[in-house]
Coordinates of C-alpha atoms and ligand atoms in Angstrom, one line a residue:
M30 CA 4.2 17.1 -2.8
Q31 CA 0.8 17.3 -1.4
Y32 CA -0.3 16.0 2.0
K33 CA -3.7 14.7 3.2
N34 CA -5.1 13.6 6.6
L35 CA -5.0 9.9 6.9
G36 CA -8.8 9.4 7.2
K37 CA -10.3 11.2 10.1
S38 CA -6.9 11.2 11.9
G39 CA -4.8 14.3 12.3
L40 CA -1.8 12.6 10.7
K41 CA -0.7 14.2 7.4
V42 CA 0.5 11.7 5.0
S43 CA 2.1 12.5 1.6
R44 CA -0.2 11.6 -1.2
L45 CA 2.6 9.5 -2.8
S46 CA 4.4 7.2 -0.5
F47 CA 6.9 4.5 -1.1
G48 CA 6.9 0.7 -0.4
S49 CA 9.6 -2.1 -0.4
W50 CA 7.6 -5.2 -1.3
L51 CA 9.6 -7.6 -3.6
T52 CA 12.3 -5.0 -4.0
F53 CA 14.2 -4.3 -0.8
G54 CA 16.2 -7.4 0.3
K55 CA 15.3 -9.3 -2.9
Q56 CA 15.1 -7.8 -6.4
I57 CA 17.5 -4.8 -5.8
G58 CA 20.7 -4.2 -4.0
D59 CA 21.0 -2.1 -0.8
T60 CA 22.6 0.8 -2.7
T61 CA 19.6 1.1 -5.0
A62 CA 17.3 0.8 -2.1
E63 CA 19.3 3.7 -0.5
D64 CA 19.1 5.8 -3.7
L65 CA 15.3 5.2 -3.9
M66 CA 14.7 6.2 -0.3
D67 CA 16.7 9.3 -0.6
L68 CA 14.9 10.3 -3.8
A69 CA 11.5 9.7 -2.2
Y70 CA 12.4 11.6 1.0
E71 CA 13.9 14.5 -0.9
S72 CA 10.8 14.7 -3.0
G73 CA 8.5 15.1 0.1
I74 CA 7.4 11.5 0.6
N75 CA 6.9 11.1 4.3
F76 CA 5.5 7.5 4.5
F77 CA 7.6 4.4 3.9
D78 CA 5.6 1.1 4.0
N79 CA 7.0 -2.2 5.1
A80 CA 5.9 -5.6 6.6
E81 CA 7.4 -8.5 8.6
I82 CA 6.9 -10.9 5.6
Y83 CA 8.7 -8.7 3.0
S84 CA 11.8 -10.7 2.1
R85 CA 11.2 -12.4 5.4
G86 CA 12.3 -9.5 7.6
E87 CA 15.2 -8.6 5.3
S88 CA 13.2 -5.6 3.8
E89 CA 12.8 -4.1 7.3
R90 CA 16.5 -4.7 8.1
V91 CA 17.5 -2.9 4.8
M92 CA 15.2 0.0 5.5
G93 CA 16.3 0.2 9.1
K94 CA 20.0 0.5 8.1
I95 CA 19.2 3.4 5.7
L96 CA 17.2 5.2 8.3
K97 CA 20.1 4.7 10.8
N98 CA 22.6 6.2 8.3
R99 CA 20.4 9.3 7.5
D100 CA 20.1 12.4 9.6
W101 CA 16.4 12.6 8.9
R102 CA 14.6 13.8 12.0
R103 CA 12.2 11.1 13.4
D104 CA 9.3 13.5 13.4
S105 CA 9.7 14.0 9.6
Y106 CA 8.7 10.5 8.4
I107 CA 6.1 7.8 9.0
I108 CA 7.1 4.1 9.0
S109 CA 4.8 1.2 8.9
S110 CA 5.0 -2.6 9.5
K111 CA 2.4 -5.3 9.0
A112 CA 1.8 -8.5 10.9
F113 CA -0.1 -11.7 10.1
F114 CA 2.0 -13.8 7.7
G115 CA 5.0 -14.0 10.0
D116 CA 8.6 -13.5 9.0
G117 CA 9.2 -17.0 7.7
G118 CA 8.6 -19.2 10.7
Q119 CA 6.1 -21.9 10.2
L120 CA 5.0 -22.7 13.8
P121 CA 1.4 -22.0 14.8
T122 CA 2.5 -19.2 17.2
Q123 CA 4.5 -17.4 14.6
K124 CA 1.7 -15.9 12.6
G125 CA -1.9 -14.5 12.9
L126 CA -3.5 -11.6 14.7
N127 CA -3.5 -13.2 18.2
R128 CA -2.1 -11.2 21.0
K129 CA 1.1 -13.2 21.2
H130 CA 2.0 -12.8 17.6
L131 CA 1.0 -9.2 17.3
V132 CA 3.1 -8.2 20.3
E133 CA 6.1 -10.3 19.1
A134 CA 5.8 -9.1 15.5
C135 CA 5.8 -5.5 16.7
E136 CA 8.9 -6.0 18.8
A137 CA 10.7 -7.8 16.0
A138 CA 9.8 -5.1 13.4
L139 CA 11.1 -2.4 15.8
K140 CA 14.4 -4.2 16.2
R141 CA 14.9 -4.8 12.5
L142 CA 13.9 -1.1 11.7
Q143 CA 16.0 0.1 14.6
L144 CA 13.2 2.3 15.8
D145 CA 11.5 3.0 19.1
Y146 CA 8.0 3.0 17.7
L147 CA 6.1 2.3 14.5
D148 CA 3.8 5.1 13.2
L149 CA 1.4 2.7 11.5
F150 CA 0.9 -1.0 12.3
F151 CA -1.4 -3.0 10.0
C152 CA -3.1 -6.3 10.4
H153 CA -1.9 -7.7 7.0
R154 CA -5.0 -9.9 6.4
P155 CA -8.1 -10.7 8.6
D156 CA -7.6 -13.7 10.8
K157 CA -10.6 -16.0 10.9
E158 CA -9.1 -17.9 13.8
T159 CA -8.7 -15.1 16.3
P160 CA -11.6 -13.2 17.8
I161 CA -11.6 -9.6 16.5
E162 CA -11.9 -8.5 20.2
E163 CA -8.4 -9.9 21.0
T164 CA -6.9 -8.1 18.1
V165 CA -8.5 -4.7 18.9
W166 CA -7.4 -5.0 22.6
T167 CA -3.9 -5.8 21.5
M168 CA -3.6 -3.0 19.1
H169 CA -5.1 -0.5 21.6
N170 CA -2.6 -1.7 24.2
L171 CA 0.4 -1.3 21.8
I172 CA -0.8 2.3 21.2
T173 CA -1.1 3.0 25.0
Q174 CA 2.4 1.5 25.5
G175 CA 3.8 3.9 22.9
K176 CA 5.0 1.1 20.5
I177 CA 2.7 2.1 17.7
L178 CA 0.8 5.3 17.0
Y179 CA -2.0 4.2 14.7
W180 CA -3.3 0.8 13.7
G181 CA -5.0 -0.4 10.6
T182 CA -6.0 -3.3 8.4
S183 CA -5.2 -4.7 5.0
E184 CA -7.6 -6.5 2.7
W185 CA -10.2 -6.6 5.4
S186 CA -13.9 -6.5 4.4
A187 CA -16.0 -3.4 5.3
Q188 CA -17.9 -5.7 7.7
E189 CA -14.8 -6.8 9.5
I190 CA -13.6 -3.2 9.8
M191 CA -16.9 -2.2 11.2
E192 CA -16.9 -5.0 13.7
A193 CA -13.5 -3.8 15.0
H194 CA -15.0 -0.3 15.3
M195 CA -18.1 -1.4 17.1
F196 CA -16.1 -3.4 19.6
A197 CA -13.6 -0.5 20.1
R198 CA -16.5 2.0 20.5
Q199 CA -18.3 -0.2 23.1
N200 CA -15.1 -0.5 25.2
S201 CA -13.7 3.0 24.7
L202 CA -10.7 1.6 22.8
I203 CA -8.9 3.0 19.7
G204 CA -10.3 1.5 16.5
P205 CA -8.5 1.1 13.1
T206 CA -7.6 4.3 11.4
M207 CA -6.7 3.1 7.9
E208 CA -7.1 0.1 5.5
Q209 CA -4.5 -0.9 2.9
P210 CA -6.4 -2.3 -0.1
Q211 CA -5.2 -3.0 -3.6
Y212 CA -6.5 -0.2 -5.8
N213 CA -5.7 0.5 -9.5
M214 CA -7.5 0.9 -12.8
L215 CA -8.0 -2.9 -13.0
H216 CA -9.0 -3.5 -9.4
R217 CA -11.7 -1.2 -8.1
D218 CA -14.5 -2.8 -6.2
K219 CA -13.5 -2.4 -2.6
V220 CA -12.3 1.2 -2.7
E221 CA -15.1 2.4 -4.9
V222 CA -18.1 0.4 -3.7
E223 CA -17.5 -1.8 -0.6
F224 CA -15.9 1.0 1.5
S225 CA -18.0 3.8 0.2
Q226 CA -20.1 4.3 3.4
I227 CA -17.3 3.9 5.9
Y228 CA -15.2 6.7 4.6
K229 CA -18.0 8.8 6.1
T230 CA -19.2 6.8 9.1
V231 CA -15.8 5.9 10.7
G232 CA -13.6 8.3 8.7
L233 CA -11.5 5.4 7.1
G234 CA -8.2 6.4 5.5
T235 CA -6.7 4.4 2.8
T236 CA -3.0 3.6 1.8
I237 CA -3.5 1.9 -1.5
W238 CA -1.2 -0.8 -2.9
S239 CA -0.1 -1.8 -6.3
P240 CA -1.2 1.3 -8.2
L241 CA 0.5 0.0 -11.3
A242 CA -1.0 -3.6 -10.8
S243 CA 2.6 -4.8 -10.4
G244 CA 3.8 -2.9 -13.4
I245 CA 1.3 -3.9 -16.1
L246 CA -0.2 -0.4 -16.0
S247 CA 3.2 1.1 -16.8
G248 CA 2.5 -0.1 -20.4
K249 CA 5.9 -2.0 -20.5
Y250 CA 4.2 -5.4 -21.0
N251 CA 2.2 -4.1 -24.0
E252 CA 4.3 -5.9 -26.6
G253 CA 5.7 -8.9 -24.7
M254 CA 7.8 -9.6 -21.7
P255 CA 10.6 -7.2 -21.1
E256 CA 13.9 -8.4 -19.4
K257 CA 14.5 -8.0 -15.6
T258 CA 11.0 -7.1 -14.5
R259 CA 8.8 -8.3 -11.7
L260 CA 6.5 -10.4 -13.7
G261 CA 9.4 -12.4 -15.2
M262 CA 10.9 -13.2 -11.8
E263 CA 11.2 -16.8 -10.7
G264 CA 8.6 -17.7 -8.0
L265 CA 6.2 -14.9 -9.1
E266 CA 4.4 -17.0 -11.8
W267 CA 1.2 -16.6 -9.6
L268 CA 1.4 -12.9 -9.9
K269 CA 2.0 -12.9 -13.6
D270 CA -0.9 -15.4 -14.2
R271 CA -3.2 -13.2 -12.1
N272 CA -2.4 -9.9 -13.9
L273 CA -0.8 -10.5 -17.3
V274 CA -3.9 -11.5 -19.2
E275 CA -4.8 -10.5 -22.7
E276 CA -8.0 -8.6 -21.6
N277 CA -5.9 -6.3 -19.3
L278 CA -3.1 -5.8 -21.9
E279 CA -5.7 -4.8 -24.5
K280 CA -7.0 -2.1 -22.2
V281 CA -3.5 -0.9 -21.3
R282 CA -2.6 -0.6 -25.0
K283 CA -5.5 1.7 -25.5
L284 CA -4.8 3.7 -22.3
T285 CA -1.1 4.1 -23.4
A286 CA -2.3 5.7 -26.6
F287 CA -4.7 8.0 -24.6
A288 CA -1.8 9.0 -22.2
K289 CA 0.2 10.0 -25.2
E290 CA -2.7 12.1 -26.5
L291 CA -2.9 13.8 -23.1
G292 CA 0.8 14.6 -23.3
T293 CA 1.8 12.2 -20.5
T294 CA 3.0 8.7 -19.9
M295 CA 1.1 5.5 -19.0
P296 CA 2.7 5.1 -15.5
K297 CA 1.9 8.7 -14.6
L298 CA -1.7 8.4 -16.0
A299 CA -2.4 5.2 -14.0
I300 CA -1.2 6.7 -10.7
A301 CA -2.9 10.0 -11.3
W302 CA -6.1 8.2 -11.9
C303 CA -5.8 6.6 -8.4
L304 CA -5.1 10.0 -6.8
K305 CA -8.1 11.5 -8.4
N306 CA -10.2 9.4 -6.0
D307 CA -10.5 11.6 -2.9
N308 CA -10.9 8.6 -0.7
V309 CA -7.4 7.6 -1.5
S310 CA -5.2 9.1 1.3
T311 CA -2.0 7.9 -0.2
A312 CA -0.8 5.8 -3.2
I313 CA 2.2 3.6 -2.3
L314 CA 4.7 3.6 -5.1
G315 CA 7.0 0.7 -5.8
A316 CA 10.2 0.9 -7.9
S317 CA 13.3 -1.2 -8.8
R318 CA 15.1 1.7 -10.4
K319 CA 15.6 5.4 -9.7
E320 CA 14.3 6.4 -13.2
Q321 CA 11.0 4.7 -12.5
L322 CA 10.5 6.6 -9.3
E323 CA 11.6 9.8 -11.0
E324 CA 8.8 9.3 -13.4
T325 CA 6.0 8.3 -11.0
L326 CA 6.8 11.1 -8.6
Q327 CA 5.4 13.4 -11.4
S328 CA 2.0 11.8 -11.3
L329 CA 0.5 14.5 -9.1
E330 CA 0.9 17.0 -12.0
V331 CA -1.1 14.7 -14.2
V332 CA -4.2 14.7 -11.8
E333 CA -5.0 18.3 -13.1
L334 CA -5.3 16.9 -16.7
L335 CA -7.9 14.5 -15.7
D336 CA -11.1 16.6 -16.2
E337 CA -14.5 15.1 -16.7
G338 CA -14.0 14.4 -20.4
A339 CA -10.7 12.6 -19.8
M340 CA -12.1 10.5 -17.0
E341 CA -15.0 9.6 -19.2
Q342 CA -12.7 8.4 -22.0
I343 CA -10.7 6.3 -19.5
E344 CA -13.9 4.8 -18.2
N345 CA -14.9 3.8 -21.7
I346 CA -11.6 2.1 -22.2
L347 CA -11.6 0.3 -18.8
D348 CA -15.2 -0.7 -19.0
N349 CA -15.1 -2.1 -15.5
Q350 CA -16.8 0.5 -13.3
P351 CA -18.0 -1.3 -10.2
Q352 CA -21.8 -1.0 -9.6
H353 CA -23.4 -0.2 -6.2
P354 CA -25.8 -2.9 -5.3
A355 CA -29.4 -1.9 -6.0
F356 CA -31.8 -1.7 -3.0
Ligands
NDP28 P1 3.1 -1.1 -8.3 O1 1.9 -1.8 -8.8 O2 3.2 0.3 -8.6 O3 4.3 -1.9 -9.0 C1 5.6 -1.4 -8.8 C2 6.5 -2.0 -9.8 O4 6.2 -1.5 -11.2 C3 8.0 -1.6 -9.7 O5 8.7 -2.4 -8.7 C4 8.6 -1.8 -11.1 O6 8.7 -3.3 -11.2 C5 7.3 -1.3 -11.9 N1 7.4 0.1 -12.2 C6 7.3 1.2 -11.3 N2 7.4 2.4 -11.8 C7 7.6 2.1 -13.2 C8 7.8 3.0 -14.3 N3 7.8 4.3 -14.1 N4 8.0 2.4 -15.6 C9 7.9 1.0 -15.6 N5 7.8 0.2 -14.6 C10 7.7 0.7 -13.4 O7 3.3 -1.2 -6.8 P2 3.8 -2.5 -5.8 O8 3.0 -3.6 -6.2 O9 5.2 -2.5 -5.8 O10 3.1 -2.0 -4.5 C11 3.6 -0.7 -3.8 C12 3.6 -1.0 -2.4 O11 2.3 -1.4 -1.8 C13 4.6 -2.2 -1.9 O12 5.9 -1.9 -2.0 C14 4.0 -2.5 -0.5 O13 4.6 -1.5 0.3 C15 2.5 -2.2 -0.7 N6 1.8 -3.5 -0.9 C16 1.0 -3.9 0.0 C17 0.3 -5.1 -0.1 C18 -0.7 -5.5 1.0 O14 -1.1 -6.7 1.0 N7 -1.0 -4.7 1.9 C19 0.4 -6.0 -1.3 C20 1.3 -5.4 -2.2 C21 2.0 -4.2 -2.1 P3 9.8 -3.8 -12.3 O15 10.9 -2.9 -12.4 O16 10.2 -5.1 -11.5 O17 9.1 -4.1 -13.5

């Protein structure tokens, strides 16, 4: 495993990390969840990603039980939660980035995870109905209270992140350390263009999600819908419609052939391509089976195969390089 500072912070995060969205407490049983956490931890993964909304709190409960039953030292791993969507409650006070919900969401996550503090706490989306000042103050206070160690954002714009930093700086508060954006071969703009300045100015770290675009970039949808996979799950039609389009499949078929030429596999190529970007602090892996994680854990080795020529060939297939705005 390789480790990298999370942005300009001193926290060393494994370049591959592991998340529980749609799997823990939902698609997979608790024994499989345990096997996956064990494999991840034993392979050097030190960051496990979670959120209040994942299986409406159940995902954190499952992870909490696993952590409780292991004798892993608390200083050997990093755990996150995210607040904004709530854990299922529909009342106006049960969601958002206001002080009340953030404080209560943090307490609830700690209880479900059976931990004394969260290492990372994310604002899962921007909240247009709460002043950014209230959110920054609350996160700063949670840090000074020892409930969280670092705070960050997810799917915020560069402008929103900068607003938070400016307010934090003016008031000597702690600003956001990391952002969690989607990043993969099919979804590139934010990470490659929008944030390009703030990696330098505020030292933004990134914990990127869906490196396989929910599995399409594994190549397994190339010839039709395989059984028992995420995009065939009931209730996830929106995710299937968003990702499983012919234009994407056409590219993945060509990329799968290229991966073979390189002597690797499509999942490993797709994840290695994300890691090749130095602004990616860590790529969060997802898996519903142990064999999948065994495969994607090998992606770091493939980064070395991605020389200039290989990256150019991939770029030609993708044909989606985001452009920096002209001044
Ligand atoms: P991916 O895009 O990598 O998708 C993971 C899924 O792809 C697996 O569950 C599995 O699905 C399939 N897969 C994985 N490995 C292989 C393989 N080797 N061969 C074939 N299929 C494979 O990541 P996720 O979308 O799961 O995102 C990762 C994490 O990012 C989440 O767990 C969560 O922690 C975070 N996240 C954060 C978001 C945010 O808003 N901040 C949003 C989404 C995710 P299957 O077996 O069902 O086909």
